[in-house]
Amino acid sequence: MTRLFGKHGWVIGLAALLALLFLFTRLIQPGFGASGLDSLARATLPFAFATAAMAVVVIAGGIDLSVASMMAVAGVTAAVLMDGAGTGFSVFAVVLVLGLGLVMGAINGALIVVTKVPDIVVTLAMLFVWEGTALLILNAPGGAAAPWLRNIVVGSVIFPWLPKAFVVLLICLAVVWVPLRRSKLGLSIYAIGSNELAAYRSGVAIGRTRIAAYALCGLFAAMGGLALTSATGIGEPIPGPYLMASVAAVVLGGVVLGGGRGALLGPIVAVFILRLVRMDLTLLSVDPNITTIVEGSIMVAVVMLGGILAARARS
């Protein structure tokens, strides 16, 4: 038990905080039940995938500012391809969009490796590139999501308190992350984030590993775009507020800025905490502008704290 708390104490603490927030939600809104939990899960799903995307590159010692723009490209591409399409072609469209996410992320990683320009500069530039690409594909909200794609994230499964969106999130993360983390590629991602020089001397292919990490980021971003399209039923070419939220959730979830430490479980719990805080402020009838200020202040404080802790760890 001591070893469990020593190794996963931060995640356990986040889970306890999430449980207390759920209790607080029931106190301020006694009618909060299965439908409310379903709404929370569906609203959190795109943020969770954006957080997973950011977590992978942060673990590898980088950052990707174009996550939200890649989500927009994936979302509008899916909406355009699925508009009026049958089930067979819409399934093909999903596979195509996931492949597109891998390609976008790989392009980001390749530019960083080839040009040796800092990742924050390259991905800031690519933010505008992918945003423009999304507007070229769909210059206004439109298109449509396939009915089956919408149905897999709406409602509950097995139990009324188990939202489909939460199950979809767990399955997608487990399929990609669980086998990856203990694989050679996963260990290499942790190695280059922890100490790039030591990883190089140990025989890790730094360039290929970095490109692979950004490709995985693009894959998760594409999942987030699909989740957003399935939740809204249309494609949205303007990137949503996923960048800062994903960074804040990654840091709050225990991933060290600078790389080498962390996983996906903590950030996913953290993103539910941040979304639930926003829901509680809405239920308390707090002015939406004040809600935005509070939410932004929490994100800035978390990111600043993460930066300070990372700087102390390096020193």
Coordinates of C-alpha atoms in Angstrom, one line a residue:
M1 CA 0.0 0.0 0.0
T2 CA 2.9 2.4 0.8
R3 CA 4.5 1.7 -2.5
L4 CA 1.2 2.2 -4.3
F5 CA 0.7 5.6 -2.7
G6 CA 4.3 6.5 -3.2
K7 CA 4.2 5.7 -6.9
H8 CA 0.6 6.9 -7.7
G9 CA 0.0 9.3 -4.9
W10 CA -0.6 12.3 -7.2
V11 CA -3.1 10.4 -9.3
I12 CA -4.9 9.1 -6.3
G13 CA -5.1 12.6 -4.9
L14 CA -6.6 13.9 -8.1
A15 CA -9.2 11.1 -8.1
A16 CA -10.1 12.0 -4.5
L17 CA -10.5 15.6 -5.6
L18 CA -12.7 14.6 -8.5
A19 CA -14.9 12.6 -6.1
L20 CA -15.2 15.6 -3.8
L21 CA -16.2 17.8 -6.8
F22 CA -18.9 15.3 -7.8
L23 CA -20.2 15.4 -4.2
F24 CA -20.2 19.2 -4.3
T25 CA -22.1 19.0 -7.7
R26 CA -24.8 16.9 -6.1
L27 CA -25.1 19.3 -3.2
I28 CA -25.6 22.4 -5.4
Q29 CA -27.7 20.4 -8.0
P30 CA -29.5 17.5 -6.3
G31 CA -31.0 16.5 -9.7
F32 CA -27.5 15.9 -11.2
G33 CA -27.6 12.2 -12.3
A34 CA -27.0 10.0 -15.2
S35 CA -28.0 12.6 -17.8
G36 CA -25.7 15.2 -16.2
L37 CA -22.8 12.7 -16.2
D38 CA -23.4 11.9 -19.8
S39 CA -23.4 15.6 -20.7
L40 CA -20.1 16.0 -18.8
A41 CA -18.5 13.0 -20.5
R42 CA -19.4 14.2 -24.0
A43 CA -18.3 17.8 -23.3
T44 CA -15.0 16.5 -21.8
L45 CA -14.2 14.0 -24.6
P46 CA -12.6 16.4 -27.1
F47 CA -10.6 18.0 -24.2
A48 CA -9.4 14.6 -23.1
F49 CA -8.1 13.6 -26.5
A50 CA -6.4 17.0 -26.8
T51 CA -4.8 16.4 -23.4
A52 CA -3.6 13.0 -24.4
A53 CA -2.1 14.5 -27.6
M54 CA -0.2 17.1 -25.6
A55 CA 0.9 14.7 -22.9
V56 CA 2.7 12.5 -25.4
V57 CA 4.9 15.3 -26.8
V58 CA 5.5 16.8 -23.3
I59 CA 6.7 13.4 -22.1
A60 CA 9.1 13.4 -25.1
G61 CA 10.4 16.8 -24.0
G62 CA 8.5 19.0 -26.5
I63 CA 5.3 20.8 -26.9
D64 CA 2.7 21.2 -29.7
L65 CA 0.8 24.5 -30.0
S66 CA -1.1 23.3 -33.1
V67 CA -3.2 20.6 -31.3
A68 CA -6.4 22.6 -31.6
S69 CA -5.8 23.4 -35.2
M70 CA -5.2 19.8 -36.1
M71 CA -8.4 18.9 -34.3
A72 CA -10.2 21.4 -36.5
V73 CA -8.7 19.9 -39.7
A74 CA -9.7 16.4 -38.6
G75 CA -13.2 17.5 -37.6
V76 CA -14.1 19.4 -40.8
T77 CA -12.6 16.7 -43.0
A78 CA -14.8 14.1 -41.3
A79 CA -17.9 16.3 -41.5
V80 CA -17.4 16.9 -45.3
L81 CA -16.7 13.3 -46.1
M82 CA -19.6 12.0 -44.0
D83 CA -22.2 14.5 -45.2
G84 CA -24.8 12.3 -47.0
A85 CA -22.5 9.3 -47.1
G86 CA -23.5 5.7 -46.2
T87 CA -22.2 3.7 -43.3
G88 CA -19.4 2.0 -45.2
F89 CA -17.9 5.2 -46.6
S90 CA -18.3 7.0 -43.3
V91 CA -16.3 4.2 -41.6
F92 CA -13.6 4.6 -44.3
A93 CA -13.7 8.4 -43.6
V94 CA -13.0 7.8 -39.9
V95 CA -9.9 5.7 -40.8
L96 CA -8.8 8.3 -43.3
V97 CA -9.1 11.1 -40.7
L98 CA -7.1 9.1 -38.2
G99 CA -4.4 8.6 -40.9
L100 CA -4.5 12.3 -41.6
G101 CA -3.9 13.1 -38.0
L102 CA -0.8 10.8 -38.0
V103 CA 0.5 12.6 -41.1
M104 CA -0.1 16.1 -39.7
G105 CA 1.7 15.2 -36.5
A106 CA 4.6 13.6 -38.4
I107 CA 4.9 16.7 -40.5
N108 CA 5.2 18.8 -37.3
G109 CA 7.8 16.4 -35.9
A110 CA 9.8 16.2 -39.2
L111 CA 10.0 20.0 -39.5
I112 CA 11.3 20.2 -35.9
V113 CA 13.9 17.5 -36.5
V114 CA 15.1 18.7 -39.9
T115 CA 15.2 22.4 -39.3
K116 CA 16.3 22.1 -35.6
V117 CA 14.1 25.1 -34.9
P118 CA 12.6 25.0 -31.3
D119 CA 9.3 23.1 -31.3
I120 CA 7.4 26.0 -29.8
V121 CA 8.3 28.1 -32.9
V122 CA 7.6 25.4 -35.4
T123 CA 4.2 24.3 -33.9
L124 CA 3.2 28.0 -33.5
A125 CA 3.7 28.4 -37.2
M126 CA 1.9 25.2 -38.0
L127 CA -1.0 26.3 -35.9
F128 CA -1.8 28.9 -38.5
V129 CA -1.0 26.5 -41.4
W130 CA -3.5 23.9 -40.1
E131 CA -6.0 26.6 -39.2
G132 CA -5.9 27.9 -42.7
T133 CA -6.2 24.3 -44.0
A134 CA -9.4 23.8 -42.0
L135 CA -10.9 27.0 -43.4
L136 CA -10.0 25.9 -46.9
I137 CA -11.8 22.6 -46.4
L138 CA -14.9 24.2 -44.8
N139 CA -15.1 28.0 -44.5
A140 CA -18.1 28.0 -42.1
P141 CA -19.6 25.4 -39.7
G142 CA -21.2 22.7 -41.7
G143 CA -21.1 19.2 -43.0
A144 CA -22.6 16.4 -41.0
A145 CA -21.5 13.5 -38.7
A146 CA -22.6 10.0 -39.5
P147 CA -25.5 8.9 -37.3
W148 CA -23.6 5.9 -36.0
L149 CA -20.7 8.1 -35.0
R150 CA -23.0 10.3 -33.0
N151 CA -24.8 7.3 -31.4
I152 CA -21.5 5.8 -30.0
V153 CA -20.9 8.8 -27.7
V154 CA -24.5 9.7 -26.7
G155 CA -26.2 7.9 -23.8
S156 CA -25.0 5.1 -21.5
V157 CA -24.0 1.5 -21.8
I158 CA -24.5 -1.4 -19.4
F159 CA -25.3 0.9 -16.5
P160 CA -27.2 4.3 -16.5
W161 CA -24.1 5.9 -14.8
L162 CA -21.6 4.7 -17.4
P163 CA -21.6 7.1 -20.3
K164 CA -20.7 5.8 -23.7
A165 CA -18.3 8.8 -24.2
F166 CA -16.3 7.7 -21.2
V167 CA -16.1 4.1 -22.5
V168 CA -15.0 5.3 -26.0
L169 CA -12.3 7.4 -24.3
L170 CA -11.0 4.5 -22.3
I171 CA -11.0 2.1 -25.3
C172 CA -9.2 4.6 -27.6
L173 CA -6.5 5.4 -25.0
A174 CA -6.0 1.8 -24.0
V175 CA -5.7 0.6 -27.6
V176 CA -2.9 3.2 -28.3
W177 CA -1.2 4.0 -25.0
V178 CA -1.2 0.7 -23.1
P179 CA 0.8 -1.3 -25.7
L180 CA 2.9 1.7 -26.6
R181 CA 4.2 2.6 -23.1
R182 CA 6.1 -0.7 -22.6
S183 CA 7.2 -1.0 -26.2
K184 CA 10.6 0.0 -27.5
L185 CA 9.1 3.2 -29.0
G186 CA 7.4 4.1 -25.7
L187 CA 10.6 3.7 -23.7
S188 CA 12.5 5.7 -26.3
I189 CA 9.9 8.6 -25.9
Y190 CA 10.5 8.6 -22.2
A191 CA 14.2 8.4 -22.7
I192 CA 14.6 11.4 -25.0
G193 CA 12.3 13.4 -22.7
S194 CA 14.4 12.5 -19.7
N195 CA 17.9 13.0 -21.1
E196 CA 18.3 13.3 -24.9
L197 CA 22.1 13.0 -24.8
A198 CA 22.0 9.8 -22.6
A199 CA 19.3 8.4 -24.9
Y200 CA 21.5 9.1 -27.9
R201 CA 24.4 7.4 -26.3
S202 CA 22.2 4.4 -25.5
G203 CA 21.4 3.9 -29.2
V204 CA 18.0 5.6 -29.3
A205 CA 17.2 7.1 -32.7
I206 CA 16.4 10.7 -31.5
G207 CA 15.0 12.0 -34.8
R208 CA 12.7 9.1 -35.6
T209 CA 11.5 8.9 -32.0
R210 CA 10.6 12.6 -31.9
I211 CA 8.7 12.3 -35.2
A212 CA 6.8 9.3 -33.9
A213 CA 5.9 11.2 -30.7
Y214 CA 4.4 14.1 -32.8
A215 CA 2.7 11.6 -35.1
L216 CA 1.0 10.1 -32.0
C217 CA 0.0 13.6 -30.9
G218 CA -1.6 14.1 -34.3
L219 CA -3.4 10.8 -34.0
F220 CA -4.9 11.8 -30.6
A221 CA -5.8 15.2 -32.1
A222 CA -7.6 13.5 -34.9
M223 CA -9.6 11.5 -32.3
G224 CA -10.4 14.8 -30.6
G225 CA -11.6 16.3 -33.9
L226 CA -13.8 13.2 -34.5
A227 CA -15.2 13.5 -31.0
L228 CA -16.0 17.1 -31.5
T229 CA -17.8 16.4 -34.8
S230 CA -19.7 13.5 -33.3
A231 CA -20.8 15.7 -30.3
T232 CA -21.9 18.7 -32.3
G233 CA -23.1 16.9 -35.5
I234 CA -21.2 19.3 -37.7
G235 CA -17.6 20.4 -38.6
E236 CA -16.2 23.5 -36.9
P237 CA -13.2 25.1 -38.8
I238 CA -12.3 27.5 -36.0
P239 CA -10.1 25.9 -33.4
G240 CA -11.7 25.6 -30.0
P241 CA -10.2 26.4 -26.6
Y242 CA -8.2 23.2 -26.4
L243 CA -4.6 24.3 -26.4
M244 CA -4.3 26.0 -23.0
A245 CA -6.8 23.6 -21.4
S246 CA -4.7 20.6 -22.6
V247 CA -1.4 22.1 -21.2
A248 CA -3.1 22.9 -17.9
A249 CA -4.5 19.4 -17.6
V250 CA -1.2 17.8 -18.5
V251 CA 0.7 19.8 -15.8
L252 CA -2.1 19.2 -13.2
G253 CA -2.0 15.5 -14.1
G254 CA 1.6 15.2 -13.1
V255 CA 3.4 15.3 -16.4
V256 CA 6.6 17.2 -15.9
L257 CA 7.2 20.1 -18.4
G258 CA 10.6 19.2 -19.9
G259 CA 9.7 15.6 -20.4
G260 CA 10.6 12.1 -19.1
R261 CA 8.0 11.7 -16.4
G262 CA 4.3 11.2 -16.3
A263 CA 1.6 9.1 -18.0
L264 CA -1.9 9.7 -19.4
L265 CA -4.1 8.6 -16.5
G266 CA -3.3 11.7 -14.3
P267 CA -3.9 14.2 -17.1
I268 CA -7.2 12.5 -18.1
V269 CA -8.4 12.8 -14.4
A270 CA -7.2 16.4 -14.4
V271 CA -9.2 17.3 -17.5
F272 CA -12.4 15.9 -15.9
I273 CA -11.6 18.1 -12.8
L274 CA -11.3 21.2 -14.9
R275 CA -14.4 20.5 -16.9
L276 CA -16.4 19.8 -13.7
V277 CA -15.2 23.0 -12.1
R278 CA -16.6 24.9 -15.2
M279 CA -19.9 22.9 -14.9
D280 CA -20.2 23.8 -11.2
L281 CA -19.7 27.5 -11.9
T282 CA -22.4 27.3 -14.5
L283 CA -24.7 25.5 -12.1
L284 CA -24.1 28.3 -9.5
S285 CA -25.2 30.8 -12.1
V286 CA -21.9 32.6 -12.1
D287 CA -21.6 35.2 -14.9
P288 CA -20.1 33.5 -18.0
N289 CA -17.4 36.2 -18.2
I290 CA -16.4 35.6 -14.6
T291 CA -16.4 31.8 -15.3
T292 CA -14.0 32.3 -18.1
I293 CA -11.7 34.5 -15.9
V294 CA -11.7 31.8 -13.1
E295 CA -11.1 29.0 -15.6
G296 CA -8.2 30.9 -17.2
S297 CA -6.7 31.9 -13.9
I298 CA -6.7 28.2 -12.8
M299 CA -5.0 27.2 -16.1
V300 CA -2.4 30.0 -15.8
A301 CA -1.6 29.1 -12.2
V302 CA -1.2 25.4 -12.9
V303 CA 1.0 26.1 -15.9
M304 CA 3.2 28.5 -14.0
L305 CA 3.5 26.1 -11.1
G306 CA 4.5 23.3 -13.5
G307 CA 7.1 25.6 -15.1
I308 CA 8.6 26.4 -11.7
L309 CA 8.7 22.8 -10.6
A310 CA 10.3 21.8 -13.9
A311 CA 13.0 24.5 -13.5
R312 CA 13.8 23.4 -10.0
A313 CA 14.0 19.8 -11.1
R314 CA 16.5 20.8 -13.9
S315 CA 18.6 22.9 -11.5

